[in-house]
Amino acid sequence: MSEVTAHPVGKLVQISGTFRDSNNNLVDPTTVELVVEAPDGTKRTYSQGVSPSEVETTGTGVYFAWVETTLIGLYRWRWVSTGTGQAAEPGEFRTHGGTPTP
């Protein structure tokens, strides 16, 4: 699991995921999704290949999504991929009541 970071509530938080094959080479999975659970337990799934794009790529095997934070507390996330490059990677971040920065 990655380090827990803290962000002001209301800030867009970028979550990145990297996918590799069994030889540690970067690979584009068949499908890529990011599931985010907010502090109140509600979940939202960000999907690759929808319009407008929710999950974007910066190159082979490297993906990111922008998550809007509306509640103070712990957000848990999990990258999930299927087919080629099948994997799952969890993480989390916290939000606090400070002033959001652009």
PDB file of N, CA and C in Angstrom:
ATOM      1  N   MET A   1       0.846  -1.177   0.000  1.00  0.00           N
ATOM      2  CA  MET A   1       0.000   0.000   0.000  1.00  0.00           C
ATOM      3  C   MET A   1       0.886   1.232   0.000  1.00  0.00           C
ATOM      4  N   SER A   2       0.448   2.253  -0.688  1.00  0.00           N
ATOM      5  CA  SER A   2       1.228   3.480  -0.786  1.00  0.00           C
ATOM      6  C   SER A   2       1.074   4.320   0.479  1.00  0.00           C
ATOM      7  N   GLU A   3       1.916   5.332   0.584  1.00  0.00           N
ATOM      8  CA  GLU A   3       1.885   6.254   1.720  1.00  0.00           C
ATOM      9  C   GLU A   3       0.563   7.026   1.738  1.00  0.00           C
ATOM     10  N   VAL A   4       0.022   7.252   2.934  1.00  0.00           N
ATOM     11  CA  VAL A   4      -1.217   8.015   3.069  1.00  0.00           C
ATOM     12  C   VAL A   4      -0.876   9.497   3.024  1.00  0.00           C
ATOM     13  N   THR A   5      -1.441  10.202   2.041  1.00  0.00           N
ATOM     14  CA  THR A   5      -1.218  11.637   1.913  1.00  0.00           C
ATOM     15  C   THR A   5      -2.432  12.379   2.447  1.00  0.00           C
ATOM     16  N   ALA A   6      -2.278  13.673   2.699  1.00  0.00           N
ATOM     17  CA  ALA A   6      -3.381  14.497   3.203  1.00  0.00           C
ATOM     18  C   ALA A   6      -3.602  15.669   2.257  1.00  0.00           C
ATOM     19  N   HIS A   7      -4.879  15.978   2.002  1.00  0.00           N
ATOM     20  CA  HIS A   7      -5.260  17.049   1.092  1.00  0.00           C
ATOM     21  C   HIS A   7      -6.416  17.841   1.686  1.00  0.00           C
ATOM     22  N   PRO A   8      -6.503  19.136   1.376  1.00  0.00           N
ATOM     23  CA  PRO A   8      -7.665  19.905   1.812  1.00  0.00           C
ATOM     24  C   PRO A   8      -8.925  19.394   1.111  1.00  0.00           C
ATOM     25  N   VAL A   9     -10.029  19.314   1.851  1.00  0.00           N
ATOM     26  CA  VAL A   9     -11.290  18.904   1.240  1.00  0.00           C
ATOM     27  C   VAL A   9     -11.642  19.904   0.147  1.00  0.00           C
ATOM     28  N   GLY A  10     -12.210  19.414  -0.939  1.00  0.00           N
ATOM     29  CA  GLY A  10     -12.555  20.255  -2.067  1.00  0.00           C
ATOM     30  C   GLY A  10     -11.509  20.260  -3.160  1.00  0.00           C
ATOM     31  N   LYS A  11     -10.342  19.716  -2.870  1.00  0.00           N
ATOM     32  CA  LYS A  11      -9.260  19.671  -3.853  1.00  0.00           C
ATOM     33  C   LYS A  11      -9.420  18.435  -4.743  1.00  0.00           C
ATOM     34  N   LEU A  12      -9.103  18.567  -6.029  1.00  0.00           N
ATOM     35  CA  LEU A  12      -9.008  17.408  -6.905  1.00  0.00           C
ATOM     36  C   LEU A  12      -7.703  16.687  -6.592  1.00  0.00           C
ATOM     37  N   VAL A  13      -7.786  15.381  -6.400  1.00  0.00           N
ATOM     38  CA  VAL A  13      -6.617  14.582  -6.061  1.00  0.00           C
ATOM     39  C   VAL A  13      -6.332  13.637  -7.224  1.00  0.00           C
ATOM     40  N   GLN A  14      -5.093  13.669  -7.720  1.00  0.00           N
ATOM     41  CA  GLN A  14      -4.717  12.775  -8.805  1.00  0.00           C
ATOM     42  C   GLN A  14      -4.221  11.457  -8.217  1.00  0.00           C
ATOM     43  N   ILE A  15      -4.815  10.359  -8.689  1.00  0.00           N
ATOM     44  CA  ILE A  15      -4.393   9.026  -8.273  1.00  0.00           C
ATOM     45  C   ILE A  15      -3.814   8.333  -9.489  1.00  0.00           C
ATOM     46  N   SER A  16      -2.595   7.829  -9.352  1.00  0.00           N
ATOM     47  CA  SER A  16      -1.906   7.175 -10.460  1.00  0.00           C
ATOM     48  C   SER A  16      -1.770   5.686 -10.197  1.00  0.00           C
ATOM     49  N   GLY A  17      -1.761   4.921 -11.272  1.00  0.00           N
ATOM     50  CA  GLY A  17      -1.555   3.476 -11.188  1.00  0.00           C
ATOM     51  C   GLY A  17      -0.647   3.033 -12.315  1.00  0.00           C
ATOM     52  N   THR A  18       0.241   2.084 -12.015  1.00  0.00           N
ATOM     53  CA  THR A  18       1.175   1.558 -13.002  1.00  0.00           C
ATOM     54  C   THR A  18       0.980   0.054 -13.102  1.00  0.00           C
ATOM     55  N   PHE A  19       0.909  -0.453 -14.327  1.00  0.00           N
ATOM     56  CA  PHE A  19       0.648  -1.868 -14.559  1.00  0.00           C
ATOM     57  C   PHE A  19       1.824  -2.501 -15.293  1.00  0.00           C
ATOM     58  N   ARG A  20       2.251  -3.668 -14.793  1.00  0.00           N
ATOM     59  CA  ARG A  20       3.404  -4.386 -15.357  1.00  0.00           C
ATOM     60  C   ARG A  20       3.052  -5.860 -15.544  1.00  0.00           C
ATOM     61  N   ASP A  21       3.756  -6.498 -16.478  1.00  0.00           N
ATOM     62  CA  ASP A  21       3.559  -7.927 -16.686  1.00  0.00           C
ATOM     63  C   ASP A  21       4.497  -8.703 -15.765  1.00  0.00           C
ATOM     64  N   SER A  22       4.500 -10.033 -15.890  1.00  0.00           N
ATOM     65  CA  SER A  22       5.306 -10.882 -15.002  1.00  0.00           C
ATOM     66  C   SER A  22       6.807 -10.668 -15.195  1.00  0.00           C
ATOM     67  N   ASN A  23       7.209 -10.039 -16.301  1.00  0.00           N
ATOM     68  CA  ASN A  23       8.620  -9.723 -16.538  1.00  0.00           C
ATOM     69  C   ASN A  23       8.962  -8.293 -16.128  1.00  0.00           C
ATOM     70  N   ASN A  24       8.029  -7.636 -15.452  1.00  0.00           N
ATOM     71  CA  ASN A  24       8.184  -6.264 -14.956  1.00  0.00           C
ATOM     72  C   ASN A  24       8.193  -5.216 -16.072  1.00  0.00           C
ATOM     73  N   ASN A  25       7.677  -5.578 -17.245  1.00  0.00           N
ATOM     74  CA  ASN A  25       7.546  -4.627 -18.343  1.00  0.00           C
ATOM     75  C   ASN A  25       6.213  -3.910 -18.229  1.00  0.00           C
ATOM     76  N   LEU A  26       6.191  -2.618 -18.540  1.00  0.00           N
ATOM     77  CA  LEU A  26       4.936  -1.867 -18.547  1.00  0.00           C
ATOM     78  C   LEU A  26       4.003  -2.470 -19.587  1.00  0.00           C
ATOM     79  N   VAL A  27       2.713  -2.561 -19.245  1.00  0.00           N
ATOM     80  CA  VAL A  27       1.722  -3.172 -20.123  1.00  0.00           C
ATOM     81  C   VAL A  27       0.392  -2.440 -19.984  1.00  0.00           C
ATOM     82  N   ASP A  28      -0.335  -2.333 -21.095  1.00  0.00           N
ATOM     83  CA  ASP A  28      -1.682  -1.770 -21.070  1.00  0.00           C
ATOM     84  C   ASP A  28      -2.685  -2.900 -20.852  1.00  0.00           C
ATOM     85  N   PRO A  29      -3.381  -2.897 -19.713  1.00  0.00           N
ATOM     86  CA  PRO A  29      -4.380  -3.927 -19.448  1.00  0.00           C
ATOM     87  C   PRO A  29      -5.550  -3.836 -20.430  1.00  0.00           C
ATOM     88  N   THR A  30      -6.323  -4.913 -20.499  1.00  0.00           N
ATOM     89  CA  THR A  30      -7.515  -4.935 -21.341  1.00  0.00           C
ATOM     90  C   THR A  30      -8.520  -3.903 -20.861  1.00  0.00           C
ATOM     91  N   THR A  31      -8.778  -3.864 -19.561  1.00  0.00           N
ATOM     92  CA  THR A  31      -9.638  -2.843 -18.957  1.00  0.00           C
ATOM     93  C   THR A  31      -8.952  -2.281 -17.723  1.00  0.00           C
ATOM     94  N   VAL A  32      -9.221  -1.010 -17.445  1.00  0.00           N
ATOM     95  CA  VAL A  32      -8.664  -0.351 -16.264  1.00  0.00           C
ATOM     96  C   VAL A  32      -9.783   0.431 -15.589  1.00  0.00           C
ATOM     97  N   GLU A  33      -9.931   0.223 -14.277  1.00  0.00           N
ATOM     98  CA  GLU A  33     -10.903   0.982 -13.485  1.00  0.00           C
ATOM     99  C   GLU A  33     -10.263   1.403 -12.173  1.00  0.00           C
ATOM    100  N   LEU A  34     -10.742   2.508 -11.652  1.00  0.00           N
ATOM    101  CA  LEU A  34     -10.357   2.982 -10.330  1.00  0.00           C
ATOM    102  C   LEU A  34     -11.629   3.067  -9.502  1.00  0.00           C
ATOM    103  N   VAL A  35     -11.666   2.341  -8.384  1.00  0.00           N
ATOM    104  CA  VAL A  35     -12.818   2.375  -7.482  1.00  0.00           C
ATOM    105  C   VAL A  35     -12.404   3.168  -6.254  1.00  0.00           C
ATOM    106  N   VAL A  36     -13.177   4.219  -5.940  1.00  0.00           N
ATOM    107  CA  VAL A  36     -12.862   5.089  -4.809  1.00  0.00           C
ATOM    108  C   VAL A  36     -14.014   5.039  -3.817  1.00  0.00           C
ATOM    109  N   GLU A  37     -13.683   4.758  -2.556  1.00  0.00           N
ATOM    110  CA  GLU A  37     -14.671   4.771  -1.474  1.00  0.00           C
ATOM    111  C   GLU A  37     -14.458   6.025  -0.641  1.00  0.00           C
ATOM    112  N   ALA A  38     -15.502   6.858  -0.555  1.00  0.00           N
ATOM    113  CA  ALA A  38     -15.460   8.098   0.215  1.00  0.00           C
ATOM    114  C   ALA A  38     -15.593   7.796   1.711  1.00  0.00           C
ATOM    115  N   PRO A  39     -15.324   8.779   2.567  1.00  0.00           N
ATOM    116  CA  PRO A  39     -15.425   8.569   4.009  1.00  0.00           C
ATOM    117  C   PRO A  39     -16.807   8.097   4.479  1.00  0.00           C
ATOM    118  N   ASP A  40     -17.874   8.410   3.746  1.00  0.00           N
ATOM    119  CA  ASP A  40     -19.217   7.971   4.147  1.00  0.00           C
ATOM    120  C   ASP A  40     -19.575   6.584   3.618  1.00  0.00           C
ATOM    121  N   GLY A  41     -18.627   5.909   2.961  1.00  0.00           N
ATOM    122  CA  GLY A  41     -18.853   4.546   2.475  1.00  0.00           C
ATOM    123  C   GLY A  41     -19.380   4.452   1.049  1.00  0.00           C
ATOM    124  N   THR A  42     -19.737   5.573   0.438  1.00  0.00           N
ATOM    125  CA  THR A  42     -20.195   5.525  -0.952  1.00  0.00           C
ATOM    126  C   THR A  42     -19.003   5.263  -1.866  1.00  0.00           C
ATOM    127  N   LYS A  43     -19.270   4.540  -2.954  1.00  0.00           N
ATOM    128  CA  LYS A  43     -18.205   4.194  -3.895  1.00  0.00           C
ATOM    129  C   LYS A  43     -18.506   4.772  -5.264  1.00  0.00           C
ATOM    130  N   ARG A  44     -17.436   5.163  -5.946  1.00  0.00           N
ATOM    131  CA  ARG A  44     -17.546   5.617  -7.339  1.00  0.00           C
ATOM    132  C   ARG A  44     -16.484   4.900  -8.143  1.00  0.00           C
ATOM    133  N   THR A  45     -16.880   4.441  -9.329  1.00  0.00           N
ATOM    134  CA  THR A  45     -15.950   3.772 -10.226  1.00  0.00           C
ATOM    135  C   THR A  45     -15.629   4.695 -11.389  1.00  0.00           C
ATOM    136  N   TYR A  46     -14.348   4.904 -11.609  1.00  0.00           N
ATOM    137  CA  TYR A  46     -13.839   5.682 -12.740  1.00  0.00           C
ATOM    138  C   TYR A  46     -13.361   4.672 -13.778  1.00  0.00           C
ATOM    139  N   SER A  47     -13.819   4.803 -15.011  1.00  0.00           N
ATOM    140  CA  SER A  47     -13.521   3.808 -16.039  1.00  0.00           C
ATOM    141  C   SER A  47     -12.734   4.392 -17.195  1.00  0.00           C
ATOM    142  N   GLN A  48     -11.906   3.556 -17.772  1.00  0.00           N
ATOM    143  CA  GLN A  48     -11.175   3.906 -18.980  1.00  0.00           C
ATOM    144  C   GLN A  48     -12.106   3.717 -20.178  1.00  0.00           C
ATOM    145  N   GLY A  49     -11.988   4.574 -21.156  1.00  0.00           N
ATOM    146  CA  GLY A  49     -12.729   4.385 -22.396  1.00  0.00           C
ATOM    147  C   GLY A  49     -14.137   4.931 -22.410  1.00  0.00           C
ATOM    148  N   VAL A  50     -14.510   5.730 -21.421  1.00  0.00           N
ATOM    149  CA  VAL A  50     -15.822   6.372 -21.429  1.00  0.00           C
ATOM    150  C   VAL A  50     -15.635   7.817 -21.873  1.00  0.00           C
ATOM    151  N   SER A  51     -16.708   8.466 -22.220  1.00  0.00           N
ATOM    152  CA  SER A  51     -16.625   9.854 -22.647  1.00  0.00           C
ATOM    153  C   SER A  51     -17.488  10.710 -21.730  1.00  0.00           C
ATOM    154  N   PRO A  52     -16.986  11.749 -21.082  1.00  0.00           N
ATOM    155  CA  PRO A  52     -15.592  12.165 -21.155  1.00  0.00           C
ATOM    156  C   PRO A  52     -14.692  11.197 -20.385  1.00  0.00           C
ATOM    157  N   SER A  53     -13.432  11.200 -20.732  1.00  0.00           N
ATOM    158  CA  SER A  53     -12.490  10.253 -20.158  1.00  0.00           C
ATOM    159  C   SER A  53     -12.363  10.438 -18.647  1.00  0.00           C
ATOM    160  N   GLU A  54     -12.526   9.337 -17.911  1.00  0.00           N
ATOM    161  CA  GLU A  54     -12.377   9.375 -16.443  1.00  0.00           C
ATOM    162  C   GLU A  54     -11.004   8.863 -16.029  1.00  0.00           C
ATOM    163  N   VAL A  55     -10.473   7.902 -16.783  1.00  0.00           N
ATOM    164  CA  VAL A  55      -9.141   7.362 -16.535  1.00  0.00           C
ATOM    165  C   VAL A  55      -8.322   7.642 -17.787  1.00  0.00           C
ATOM    166  N   GLU A  56      -7.197   8.298 -17.584  1.00  0.00           N
ATOM    167  CA  GLU A  56      -6.347   8.669 -18.711  1.00  0.00           C
ATOM    168  C   GLU A  56      -4.994   7.973 -18.586  1.00  0.00           C
ATOM    169  N   THR A  57      -4.252   7.972 -19.675  1.00  0.00           N
ATOM    170  CA  THR A  57      -2.935   7.353 -19.677  1.00  0.00           C
ATOM    171  C   THR A  57      -1.890   8.356 -20.136  1.00  0.00           C
ATOM    172  N   THR A  58      -0.697   8.250 -19.571  1.00  0.00           N
ATOM    173  CA  THR A  58       0.415   9.091 -19.991  1.00  0.00           C
ATOM    174  C   THR A  58       1.407   8.289 -20.822  1.00  0.00           C
ATOM    175  N   GLY A  59       1.135   7.018 -21.012  1.00  0.00           N
ATOM    176  CA  GLY A  59       2.008   6.133 -21.775  1.00  0.00           C
ATOM    177  C   GLY A  59       1.707   4.702 -21.393  1.00  0.00           C
ATOM    178  N   THR A  60       2.367   3.785 -22.036  1.00  0.00           N
ATOM    179  CA  THR A  60       2.125   2.364 -21.789  1.00  0.00           C
ATOM    180  C   THR A  60       2.189   2.047 -20.302  1.00  0.00           C
ATOM    181  N   GLY A  61       1.094   1.476 -19.770  1.00  0.00           N
ATOM    182  CA  GLY A  61       1.047   0.989 -18.402  1.00  0.00           C
ATOM    183  C   GLY A  61       0.877   2.030 -17.314  1.00  0.00           C
ATOM    184  N   VAL A  62       0.815   3.312 -17.655  1.00  0.00           N
ATOM    185  CA  VAL A  62       0.735   4.370 -16.640  1.00  0.00           C
ATOM    186  C   VAL A  62      -0.590   5.108 -16.799  1.00  0.00           C
ATOM    187  N   TYR A  63      -1.423   5.053 -15.752  1.00  0.00           N
ATOM    188  CA  TYR A  63      -2.772   5.604 -15.788  1.00  0.00           C
ATOM    189  C   TYR A  63      -2.982   6.553 -14.618  1.00  0.00           C
ATOM    190  N   PHE A  64      -3.955   7.466 -14.778  1.00  0.00           N
ATOM    191  CA  PHE A  64      -4.304   8.354 -13.677  1.00  0.00           C
ATOM    192  C   PHE A  64      -5.759   8.786 -13.801  1.00  0.00           C
ATOM    193  N   ALA A  65      -6.314   9.226 -12.679  1.00  0.00           N
ATOM    194  CA  ALA A  65      -7.664   9.790 -12.627  1.00  0.00           C
ATOM    195  C   ALA A  65      -7.665  10.905 -11.596  1.00  0.00           C
ATOM    196  N   TRP A  66      -8.537  11.890 -11.821  1.00  0.00           N
ATOM    197  CA  TRP A  66      -8.722  12.989 -10.877  1.00  0.00           C
ATOM    198  C   TRP A  66      -9.951  12.690 -10.032  1.00  0.00           C
ATOM    199  N   VAL A  67      -9.785  12.703  -8.721  1.00  0.00           N
ATOM    200  CA  VAL A  67     -10.871  12.391  -7.789  1.00  0.00           C
ATOM    201  C   VAL A  67     -11.267  13.665  -7.055  1.00  0.00           C
ATOM    202  N   GLU A  68     -12.555  13.995  -7.132  1.00  0.00           N
ATOM    203  CA  GLU A  68     -13.077  15.162  -6.429  1.00  0.00           C
ATOM    204  C   GLU A  68     -13.350  14.777  -4.980  1.00  0.00           C
ATOM    205  N   THR A  69     -12.874  15.603  -4.054  1.00  0.00           N
ATOM    206  CA  THR A  69     -13.096  15.333  -2.632  1.00  0.00           C
ATOM    207  C   THR A  69     -14.154  16.290  -2.098  1.00  0.00           C
ATOM    208  N   THR A  70     -15.185  15.742  -1.487  1.00  0.00           N
ATOM    209  CA  THR A  70     -16.276  16.563  -0.967  1.00  0.00           C
ATOM    210  C   THR A  70     -16.510  16.356   0.525  1.00  0.00           C
ATOM    211  N   LEU A  71     -15.844  15.371   1.103  1.00  0.00           N
ATOM    212  CA  LEU A  71     -16.013  15.053   2.527  1.00  0.00           C
ATOM    213  C   LEU A  71     -14.661  15.022   3.223  1.00  0.00           C
ATOM    214  N   ILE A  72     -14.661  15.329   4.504  1.00  0.00           N
ATOM    215  CA  ILE A  72     -13.445  15.223   5.306  1.00  0.00           C
ATOM    216  C   ILE A  72     -13.337  13.791   5.813  1.00  0.00           C
ATOM    217  N   GLY A  73     -12.130  13.223   5.704  1.00  0.00           N
ATOM    218  CA  GLY A  73     -11.906  11.880   6.221  1.00  0.00           C
ATOM    219  C   GLY A  73     -11.029  11.045   5.312  1.00  0.00           C
ATOM    220  N   LEU A  74     -11.149   9.731   5.471  1.00  0.00           N
ATOM    221  CA  LEU A  74     -10.307   8.771   4.755  1.00  0.00           C
ATOM    222  C   LEU A  74     -10.985   8.299   3.470  1.00  0.00           C
ATOM    223  N   TYR A  75     -10.294   8.460   2.358  1.00  0.00           N
ATOM    224  CA  TYR A  75     -10.724   7.926   1.067  1.00  0.00           C
ATOM    225  C   TYR A  75      -9.863   6.699   0.770  1.00  0.00           C
ATOM    226  N   ARG A  76     -10.501   5.614   0.395  1.00  0.00           N
ATOM    227  CA  ARG A  76      -9.778   4.401   0.009  1.00  0.00           C
ATOM    228  C   ARG A  76      -9.976   4.196  -1.484  1.00  0.00           C
ATOM    229  N   TRP A  77      -8.916   3.780  -2.174  1.00  0.00           N
ATOM    230  CA  TRP A  77      -9.025   3.548  -3.603  1.00  0.00           C
ATOM    231  C   TRP A  77      -8.372   2.235  -3.984  1.00  0.00           C
ATOM    232  N   ARG A  78      -8.772   1.753  -5.156  1.00  0.00           N
ATOM    233  CA  ARG A  78      -8.228   0.489  -5.656  1.00  0.00           C
ATOM    234  C   ARG A  78      -8.255   0.507  -7.179  1.00  0.00           C
ATOM    235  N   TRP A  79      -7.086   0.382  -7.795  1.00  0.00           N
ATOM    236  CA  TRP A  79      -7.002   0.186  -9.231  1.00  0.00           C
ATOM    237  C   TRP A  79      -7.306  -1.275  -9.514  1.00  0.00           C
ATOM    238  N   VAL A  80      -8.092  -1.531 -10.544  1.00  0.00           N
ATOM    239  CA  VAL A  80      -8.433  -2.905 -10.924  1.00  0.00           C
ATOM    240  C   VAL A  80      -8.293  -3.002 -12.436  1.00  0.00           C
ATOM    241  N   SER A  81      -7.583  -4.030 -12.903  1.00  0.00           N
ATOM    242  CA  SER A  81      -7.456  -4.253 -14.346  1.00  0.00           C
ATOM    243  C   SER A  81      -7.773  -5.709 -14.645  1.00  0.00           C
ATOM    244  N   THR A  82      -8.210  -5.950 -15.882  1.00  0.00           N
ATOM    245  CA  THR A  82      -8.560  -7.312 -16.299  1.00  0.00           C
ATOM    246  C   THR A  82      -7.836  -7.656 -17.593  1.00  0.00           C
ATOM    247  N   GLY A  83      -7.887  -8.936 -17.925  1.00  0.00           N
ATOM    248  CA  GLY A  83      -7.269  -9.404 -19.167  1.00  0.00           C
ATOM    249  C   GLY A  83      -5.766  -9.261 -19.102  1.00  0.00           C
ATOM    250  N   THR A  84      -5.174  -8.785 -20.190  1.00  0.00           N
ATOM    251  CA  THR A  84      -3.738  -8.540 -20.225  1.00  0.00           C
ATOM    252  C   THR A  84      -3.391  -7.570 -19.097  1.00  0.00           C
ATOM    253  N   GLY A  85      -2.402  -7.907 -18.294  1.00  0.00           N
ATOM    254  CA  GLY A  85      -2.003  -7.025 -17.204  1.00  0.00           C
ATOM    255  C   GLY A  85      -2.949  -7.045 -16.024  1.00  0.00           C
ATOM    256  N   GLN A  86      -3.656  -8.150 -15.822  1.00  0.00           N
ATOM    257  CA  GLN A  86      -4.617  -8.244 -14.718  1.00  0.00           C
ATOM    258  C   GLN A  86      -3.911  -7.989 -13.390  1.00  0.00           C
ATOM    259  N   ALA A  87      -4.476  -7.072 -12.600  1.00  0.00           N
ATOM    260  CA  ALA A  87      -3.865  -6.709 -11.326  1.00  0.00           C
ATOM    261  C   ALA A  87      -4.847  -5.917 -10.482  1.00  0.00           C
ATOM    262  N   ALA A  88      -4.460  -5.654  -9.237  1.00  0.00           N
ATOM    263  CA  ALA A  88      -5.212  -4.769  -8.346  1.00  0.00           C
ATOM    264  C   ALA A  88      -4.204  -4.091  -7.430  1.00  0.00           C
ATOM    265  N   GLU A  89      -4.412  -2.797  -7.181  1.00  0.00           N
ATOM    266  CA  GLU A  89      -3.505  -2.031  -6.336  1.00  0.00           C
ATOM    267  C   GLU A  89      -4.320  -1.104  -5.450  1.00  0.00           C
ATOM    268  N   PRO A  90      -4.254  -1.277  -4.115  1.00  0.00           N
ATOM    269  CA  PRO A  90      -5.018  -0.410  -3.209  1.00  0.00           C
ATOM    270  C   PRO A  90      -4.189   0.763  -2.708  1.00  0.00           C
ATOM    271  N   GLY A  91      -4.891   1.740  -2.170  1.00  0.00           N
ATOM    272  CA  GLY A  91      -4.244   2.877  -1.531  1.00  0.00           C
ATOM    273  C   GLY A  91      -5.280   3.716  -0.814  1.00  0.00           C
ATOM    274  N   GLU A  92      -4.833   4.782  -0.200  1.00  0.00           N
ATOM    275  CA  GLU A  92      -5.753   5.667   0.521  1.00  0.00           C
ATOM    276  C   GLU A  92      -5.129   7.040   0.694  1.00  0.00           C
ATOM    277  N   PHE A  93      -5.995   8.009   0.932  1.00  0.00           N
ATOM    278  CA  PHE A  93      -5.559   9.354   1.275  1.00  0.00           C
ATOM    279  C   PHE A  93      -6.593   9.955   2.205  1.00  0.00           C
ATOM    280  N   ARG A  94      -6.198  11.006   2.917  1.00  0.00           N
ATOM    281  CA  ARG A  94      -7.079  11.695   3.852  1.00  0.00           C
ATOM    282  C   ARG A  94      -7.347  13.112   3.355  1.00  0.00           C
ATOM    283  N   THR A  95      -8.502  13.636   3.744  1.00  0.00           N
ATOM    284  CA  THR A  95      -8.790  15.042   3.518  1.00  0.00           C
ATOM    285  C   THR A  95      -9.019  15.701   4.872  1.00  0.00           C
ATOM    286  N   HIS A  96      -8.756  16.997   4.908  1.00  0.00           N
ATOM    287  CA  HIS A  96      -8.923  17.776   6.137  1.00  0.00           C
ATOM    288  C   HIS A  96      -9.610  19.083   5.797  1.00  0.00           C
ATOM    289  N   GLY A  97      -9.921  19.854   6.782  1.00  0.00           N
ATOM    290  CA  GLY A  97     -10.699  21.078   6.587  1.00  0.00           C
ATOM    291  C   GLY A  97      -9.907  22.310   6.211  1.00  0.00           C
ATOM    292  N   GLY A  98      -8.664  22.143   5.791  1.00  0.00           N
ATOM    293  CA  GLY A  98      -7.855  23.292   5.384  1.00  0.00           C
ATOM    294  C   GLY A  98      -8.357  23.910   4.095  1.00  0.00           C
ATOM    295  N   THR A  99      -7.727  24.975   3.688  1.00  0.00           N
ATOM    296  CA  THR A  99      -8.109  25.684   2.474  1.00  0.00           C
ATOM    297  C   THR A  99      -7.571  24.955   1.258  1.00  0.00           C
ATOM    298  N   PRO A 100      -8.450  24.663   0.263  1.00  0.00           N
ATOM    299  CA  PRO A 100      -7.956  24.001  -0.950  1.00  0.00           C
ATOM    300  C   PRO A 100      -7.031  24.917  -1.734  1.00  0.00           C
ATOM    301  N   THR A 101      -6.060  24.309  -2.380  1.00  0.00           N
ATOM    302  CA  THR A 101      -5.165  25.054  -3.251  1.00  0.00           C
ATOM    303  C   THR A 101      -5.486  24.695  -4.686  1.00  0.00           C
ATOM    304  N   PRO A 102      -5.370  25.635  -5.597  1.00  0.00           N
ATOM    305  CA  PRO A 102      -5.699  25.353  -6.996  1.00  0.00           C
ATOM    306  C   PRO A 102      -4.758  24.345  -7.618  1.00  0.00           C
TER     307      PRO A 102
END
